[in-house]
mmCIF file of C-alpha atoms in Angstrom:
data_model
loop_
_atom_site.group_PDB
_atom_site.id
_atom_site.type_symbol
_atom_site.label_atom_id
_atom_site.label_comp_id
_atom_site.label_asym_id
_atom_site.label_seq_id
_atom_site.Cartn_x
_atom_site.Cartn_y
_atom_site.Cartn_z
ATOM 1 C CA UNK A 1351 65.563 111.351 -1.247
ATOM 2 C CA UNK A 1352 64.400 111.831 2.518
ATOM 3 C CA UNK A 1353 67.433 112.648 5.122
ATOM 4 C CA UNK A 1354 66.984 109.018 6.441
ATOM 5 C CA UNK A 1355 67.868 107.533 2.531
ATOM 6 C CA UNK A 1356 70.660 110.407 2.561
ATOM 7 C CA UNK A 1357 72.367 109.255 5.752
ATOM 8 C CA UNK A 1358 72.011 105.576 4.539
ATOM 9 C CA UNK A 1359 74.085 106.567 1.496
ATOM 10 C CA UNK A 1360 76.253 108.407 3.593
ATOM 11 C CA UNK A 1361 77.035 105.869 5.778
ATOM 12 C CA UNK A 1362 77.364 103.112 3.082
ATOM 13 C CA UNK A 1363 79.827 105.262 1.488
ATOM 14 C CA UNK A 1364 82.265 105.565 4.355
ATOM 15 C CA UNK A 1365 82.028 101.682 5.163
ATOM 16 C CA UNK A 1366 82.890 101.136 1.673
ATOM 17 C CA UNK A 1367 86.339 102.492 2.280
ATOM 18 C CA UNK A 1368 86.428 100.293 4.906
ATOM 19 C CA UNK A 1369 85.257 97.193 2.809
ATOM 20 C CA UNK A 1370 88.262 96.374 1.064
ATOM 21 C CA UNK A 1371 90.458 95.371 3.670
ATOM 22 C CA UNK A 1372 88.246 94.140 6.463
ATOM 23 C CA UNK A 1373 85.174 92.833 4.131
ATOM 24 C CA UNK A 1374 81.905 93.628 5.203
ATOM 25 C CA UNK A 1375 80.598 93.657 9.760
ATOM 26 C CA UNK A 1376 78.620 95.550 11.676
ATOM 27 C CA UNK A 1377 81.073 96.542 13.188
ATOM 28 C CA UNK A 1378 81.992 97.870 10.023
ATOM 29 C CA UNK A 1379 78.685 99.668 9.796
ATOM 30 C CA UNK A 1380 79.299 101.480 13.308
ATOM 31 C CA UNK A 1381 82.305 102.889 12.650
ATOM 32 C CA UNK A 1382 81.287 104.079 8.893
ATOM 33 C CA UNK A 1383 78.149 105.925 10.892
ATOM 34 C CA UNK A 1384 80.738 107.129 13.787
ATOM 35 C CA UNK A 1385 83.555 108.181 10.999
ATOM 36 C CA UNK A 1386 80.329 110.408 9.450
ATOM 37 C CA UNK A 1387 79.405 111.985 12.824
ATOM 38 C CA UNK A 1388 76.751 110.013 13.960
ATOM 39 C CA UNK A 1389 76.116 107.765 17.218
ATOM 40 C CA UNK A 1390 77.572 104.267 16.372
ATOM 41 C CA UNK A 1391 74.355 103.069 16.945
ATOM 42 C CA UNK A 1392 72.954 104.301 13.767
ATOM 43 C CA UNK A 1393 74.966 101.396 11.918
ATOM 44 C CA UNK A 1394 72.432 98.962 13.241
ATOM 45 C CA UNK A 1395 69.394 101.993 13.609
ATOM 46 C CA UNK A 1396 69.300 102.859 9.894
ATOM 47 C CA UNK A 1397 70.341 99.229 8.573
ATOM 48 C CA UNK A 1398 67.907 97.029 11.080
ATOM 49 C CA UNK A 1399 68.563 94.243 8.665
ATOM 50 C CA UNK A 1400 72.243 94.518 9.117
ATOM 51 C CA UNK A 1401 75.201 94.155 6.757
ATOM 52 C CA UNK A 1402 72.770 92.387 4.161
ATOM 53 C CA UNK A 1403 70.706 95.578 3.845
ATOM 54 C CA UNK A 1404 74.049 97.996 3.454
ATOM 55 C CA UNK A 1405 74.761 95.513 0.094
ATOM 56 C CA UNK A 1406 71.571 95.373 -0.946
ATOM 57 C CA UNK A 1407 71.251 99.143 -1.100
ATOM 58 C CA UNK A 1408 74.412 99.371 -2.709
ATOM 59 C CA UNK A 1409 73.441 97.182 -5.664
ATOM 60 C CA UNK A 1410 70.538 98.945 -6.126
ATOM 61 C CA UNK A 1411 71.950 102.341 -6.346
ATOM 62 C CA UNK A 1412 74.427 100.921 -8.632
ATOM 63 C CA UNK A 1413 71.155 99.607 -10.867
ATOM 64 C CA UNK A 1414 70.047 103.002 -10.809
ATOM 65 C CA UNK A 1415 73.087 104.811 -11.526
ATOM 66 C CA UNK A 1416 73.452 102.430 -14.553
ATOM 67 C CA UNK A 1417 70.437 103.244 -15.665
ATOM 68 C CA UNK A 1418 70.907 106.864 -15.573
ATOM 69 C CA UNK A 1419 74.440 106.663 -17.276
ATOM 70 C CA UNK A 1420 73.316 104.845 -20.563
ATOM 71 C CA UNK A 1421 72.668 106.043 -23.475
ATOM 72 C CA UNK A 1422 68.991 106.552 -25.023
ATOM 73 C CA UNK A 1423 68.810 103.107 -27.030
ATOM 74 C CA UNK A 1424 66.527 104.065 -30.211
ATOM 75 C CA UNK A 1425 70.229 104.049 -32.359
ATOM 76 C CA UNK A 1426 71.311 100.534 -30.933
ATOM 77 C CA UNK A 1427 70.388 96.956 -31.633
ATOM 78 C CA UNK A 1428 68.856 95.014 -28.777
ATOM 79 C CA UNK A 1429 72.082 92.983 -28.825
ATOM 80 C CA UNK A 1430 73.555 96.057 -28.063
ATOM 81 C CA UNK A 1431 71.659 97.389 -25.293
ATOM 82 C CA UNK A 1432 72.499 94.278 -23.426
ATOM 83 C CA UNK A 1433 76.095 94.158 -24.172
ATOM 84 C CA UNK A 1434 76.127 98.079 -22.905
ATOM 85 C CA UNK A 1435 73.880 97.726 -20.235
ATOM 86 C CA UNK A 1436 76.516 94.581 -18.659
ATOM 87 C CA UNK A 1437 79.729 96.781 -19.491
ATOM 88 C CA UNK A 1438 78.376 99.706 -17.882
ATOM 89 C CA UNK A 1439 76.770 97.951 -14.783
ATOM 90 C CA UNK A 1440 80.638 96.696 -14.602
ATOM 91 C CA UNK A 1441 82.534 99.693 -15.506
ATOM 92 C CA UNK A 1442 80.702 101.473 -12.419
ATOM 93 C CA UNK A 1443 82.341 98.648 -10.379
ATOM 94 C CA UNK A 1444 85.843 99.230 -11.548
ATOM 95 C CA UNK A 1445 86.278 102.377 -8.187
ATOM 96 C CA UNK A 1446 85.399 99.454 -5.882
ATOM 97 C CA UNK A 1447 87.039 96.745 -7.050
ATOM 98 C CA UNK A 1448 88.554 95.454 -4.011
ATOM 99 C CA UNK A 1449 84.869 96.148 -2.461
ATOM 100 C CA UNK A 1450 83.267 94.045 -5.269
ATOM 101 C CA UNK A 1451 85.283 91.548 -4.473
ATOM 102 C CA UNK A 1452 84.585 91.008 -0.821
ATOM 103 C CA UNK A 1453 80.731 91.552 -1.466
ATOM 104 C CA UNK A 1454 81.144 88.666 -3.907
ATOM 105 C CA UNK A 1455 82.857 86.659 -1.270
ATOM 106 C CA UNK A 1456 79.726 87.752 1.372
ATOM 107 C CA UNK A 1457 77.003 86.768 -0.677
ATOM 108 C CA UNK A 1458 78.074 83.319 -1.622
ATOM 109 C CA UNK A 1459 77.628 82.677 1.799
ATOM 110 C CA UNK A 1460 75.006 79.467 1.916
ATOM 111 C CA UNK A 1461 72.143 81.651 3.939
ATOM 112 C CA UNK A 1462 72.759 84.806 1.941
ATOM 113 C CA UNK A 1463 72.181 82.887 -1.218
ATOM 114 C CA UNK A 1464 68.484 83.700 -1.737
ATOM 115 C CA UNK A 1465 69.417 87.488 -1.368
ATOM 116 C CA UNK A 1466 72.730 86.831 -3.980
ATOM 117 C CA UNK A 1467 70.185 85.750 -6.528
ATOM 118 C CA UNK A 1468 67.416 88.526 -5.949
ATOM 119 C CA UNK A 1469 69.863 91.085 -6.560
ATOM 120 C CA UNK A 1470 71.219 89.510 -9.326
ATOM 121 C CA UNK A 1471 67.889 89.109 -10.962
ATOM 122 C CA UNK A 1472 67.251 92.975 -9.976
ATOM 123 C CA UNK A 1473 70.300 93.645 -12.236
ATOM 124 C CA UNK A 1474 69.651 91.883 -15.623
ATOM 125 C CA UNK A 1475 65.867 92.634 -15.519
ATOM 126 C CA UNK A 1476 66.809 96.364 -15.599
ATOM 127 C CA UNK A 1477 69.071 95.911 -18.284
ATOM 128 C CA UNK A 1478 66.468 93.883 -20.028
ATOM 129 C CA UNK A 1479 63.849 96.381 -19.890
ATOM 130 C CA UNK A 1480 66.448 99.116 -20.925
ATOM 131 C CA UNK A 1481 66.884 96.625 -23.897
ATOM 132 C CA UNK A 1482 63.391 96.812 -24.648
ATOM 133 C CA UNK A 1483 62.248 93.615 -23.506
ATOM 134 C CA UNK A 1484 58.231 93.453 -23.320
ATOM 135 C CA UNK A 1485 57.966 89.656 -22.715
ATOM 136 C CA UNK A 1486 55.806 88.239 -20.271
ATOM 137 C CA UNK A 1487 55.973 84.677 -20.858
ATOM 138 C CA UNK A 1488 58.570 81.642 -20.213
ATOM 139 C CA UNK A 1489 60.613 83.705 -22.524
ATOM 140 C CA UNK A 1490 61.193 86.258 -19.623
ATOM 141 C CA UNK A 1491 62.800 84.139 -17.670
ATOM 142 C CA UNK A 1492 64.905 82.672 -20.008
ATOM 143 C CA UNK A 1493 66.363 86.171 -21.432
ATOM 144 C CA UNK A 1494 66.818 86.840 -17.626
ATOM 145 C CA UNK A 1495 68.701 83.568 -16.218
ATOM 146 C CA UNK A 1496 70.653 83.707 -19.442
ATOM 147 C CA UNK A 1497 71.627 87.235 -18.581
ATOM 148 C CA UNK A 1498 72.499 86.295 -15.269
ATOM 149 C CA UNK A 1499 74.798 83.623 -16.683
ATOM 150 C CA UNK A 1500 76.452 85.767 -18.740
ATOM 151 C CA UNK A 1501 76.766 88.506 -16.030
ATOM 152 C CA UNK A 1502 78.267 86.797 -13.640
ATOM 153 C CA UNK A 1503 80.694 84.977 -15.833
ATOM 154 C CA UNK A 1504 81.933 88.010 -16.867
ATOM 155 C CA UNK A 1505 82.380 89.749 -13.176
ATOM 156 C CA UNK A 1506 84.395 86.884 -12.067
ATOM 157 C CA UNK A 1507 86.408 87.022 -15.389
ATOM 158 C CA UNK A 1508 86.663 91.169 -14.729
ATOM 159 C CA UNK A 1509 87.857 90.539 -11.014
ATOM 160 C CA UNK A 1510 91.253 88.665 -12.638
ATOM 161 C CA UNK A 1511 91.251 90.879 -15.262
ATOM 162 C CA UNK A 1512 94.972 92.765 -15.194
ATOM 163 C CA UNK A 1513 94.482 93.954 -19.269
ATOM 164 C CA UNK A 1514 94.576 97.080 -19.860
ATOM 165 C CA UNK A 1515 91.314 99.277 -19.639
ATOM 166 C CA UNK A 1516 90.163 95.369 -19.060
ATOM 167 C CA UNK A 1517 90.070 95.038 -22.799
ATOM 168 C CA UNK A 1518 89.849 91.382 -21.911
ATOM 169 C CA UNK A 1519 87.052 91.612 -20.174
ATOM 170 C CA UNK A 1520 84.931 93.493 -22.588
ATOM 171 C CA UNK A 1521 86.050 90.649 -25.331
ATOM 172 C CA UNK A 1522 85.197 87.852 -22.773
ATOM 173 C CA UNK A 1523 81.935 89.623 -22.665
ATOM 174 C CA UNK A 1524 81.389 89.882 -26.546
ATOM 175 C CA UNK A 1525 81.551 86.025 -26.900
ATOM 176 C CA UNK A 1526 79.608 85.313 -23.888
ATOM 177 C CA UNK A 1527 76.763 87.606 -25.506
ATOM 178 C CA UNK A 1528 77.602 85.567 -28.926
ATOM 179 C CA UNK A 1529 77.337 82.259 -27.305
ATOM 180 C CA UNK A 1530 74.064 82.863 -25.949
ATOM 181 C CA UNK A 1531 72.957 84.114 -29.214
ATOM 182 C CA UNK A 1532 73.456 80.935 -30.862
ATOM 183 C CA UNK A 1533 71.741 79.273 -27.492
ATOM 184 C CA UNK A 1534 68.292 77.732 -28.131
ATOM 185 C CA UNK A 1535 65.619 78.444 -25.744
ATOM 186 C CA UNK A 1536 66.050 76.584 -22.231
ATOM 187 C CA UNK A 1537 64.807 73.245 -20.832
ATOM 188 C CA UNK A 1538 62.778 74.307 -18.091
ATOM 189 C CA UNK A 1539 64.350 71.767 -15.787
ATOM 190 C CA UNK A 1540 67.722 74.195 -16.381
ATOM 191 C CA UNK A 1541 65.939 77.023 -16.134
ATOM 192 C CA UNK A 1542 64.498 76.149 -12.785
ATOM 193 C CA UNK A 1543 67.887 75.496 -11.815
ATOM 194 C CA UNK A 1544 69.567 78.735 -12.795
ATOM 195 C CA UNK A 1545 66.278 80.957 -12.022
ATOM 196 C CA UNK A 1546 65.801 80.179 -8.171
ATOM 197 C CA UNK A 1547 64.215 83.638 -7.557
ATOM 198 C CA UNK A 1548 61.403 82.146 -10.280
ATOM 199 C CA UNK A 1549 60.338 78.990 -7.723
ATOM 200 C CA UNK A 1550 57.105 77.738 -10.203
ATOM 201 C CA UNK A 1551 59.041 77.797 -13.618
#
C-alpha cells in the first residue's frame, strides 16, 4: 500500500469516530484529515469524489478483510461458505455499528443508489467466489441478487438486533440461507429488478 492509500485509511479511520453521531460530511472528512495532522484540505485532496469515495473505500477494505479472516473452505459445504462468508462480512461490522448504521442511512439516498448497489454486488460476489462459485451464465446473477437479498435482510435485522452475541441474527440468517435454498431459479423480469448493477439481464 503506497503512502497516499495509507493516509486514505488513516483518515477514514478517524472520520469513522466521527460517523456515529454526526453521519457522514465533508466536513467530516476535513476534520478526520486535520485530527490526523494533515491540512484540512486533504479531506477533499485525497477523496476528490467526496464522502461517496470515503464509503466506498471502507466497504471495500471490509471485503478484503473478510476475505482474509475466513477460513480455507476445502472442509465446508458450499452452503456453508456462504452462510460464513455473510456472518463474517457482518461480524466485522459489529465495532461500527452506530457507523453502519448512518452509512446505511447515506446510501439509500435516491442519487447514491447506483453506488448502494455496486458495493453491494462487490460484497456477495466475493463471498461467492470464496464459495467456489465458477458460473458464468444467468445463473451468476441469480446466486448474486439472491445473495444480496439475503444480505441485506439480514443487516437490517442485525442493526435491531439487542440478543445476545446477536444469536438472533445468526438464526435469522440460517433461515434466510434455507429459504433461498428451497427458491427456484429467478424470473428474469425479478431478476432485472433486484440486479440493477446487471442492466441487460
Amino acid at each position: 500500500m503506497d503512502s497516499r492509500d495509507e493516509i486514505k485509511k488513516q483518515i477514514l479511520e478517524r472520520a469513522l469516530t466521527h460517523v456515529p453521531f454526526e453521519g457522514w460530511s465533508q466536513n467530516i472528512l476535513e476534520r478526520a484529515a486535520l485530527e490526523e495532522g494533515f491540512d484540512p484540505s486533504y479531506g477533499w485532496r485525497i477523496f476528490p469524489q467526496g464522502t461517496l469515495e470515503a464509503v466506498s473505500l471502507w466497504s471495500h477494505l471490509l471485503d478484503q478483510e473478510m476475505l482474509q479472516t475466513l477460513p480455507s473452505p476445502e472442509t465446508l459445504r458450499i452452503r456453508e461458505r456462504v452462510t460464513l462468508g455473510v456472518r463474517t462480512r457482518l461480524s466485522l461490522l459489529i465495532p461500527y455499528r452506530e457507523a453502519a448504521r448512518k452509512t446505511a442511512t447515506f446510501l439509500s439516498l435516491p442519487h447514491h443508489a447506483g453506488k448502494a448497489s455496486r458495493l453491494l454486488y462487490n460484497t456477495v460476489n466475493e463471498i461467492w467466489y470464496y464459495a467456489g462459485d465458477t458460473s458464468t451464465d444467468y445463473n451468476f446473477y441469480t446466486k448474486r441478487a439472491l445473495l444480496a437479498w439475503v444480505y441485506s435482510a439480514t443487516f437490517l435485522y442485525w442493526l435491531r438486533d439487542s440478543s445476545e452475541e446477536y444469536e438472533k441474527t445468526w438464526a435469522f440468517l440460517d433461515r434466510r440461507i434455507e429459504g433461498v435454498m428451497k427458491l427456484p431459479k429467478l424470473p428474469k423480469r425479478l431478476l432485472a429488478r433486484i440486479c440493477p448493477w446487471k442492466s441487460d439481464v
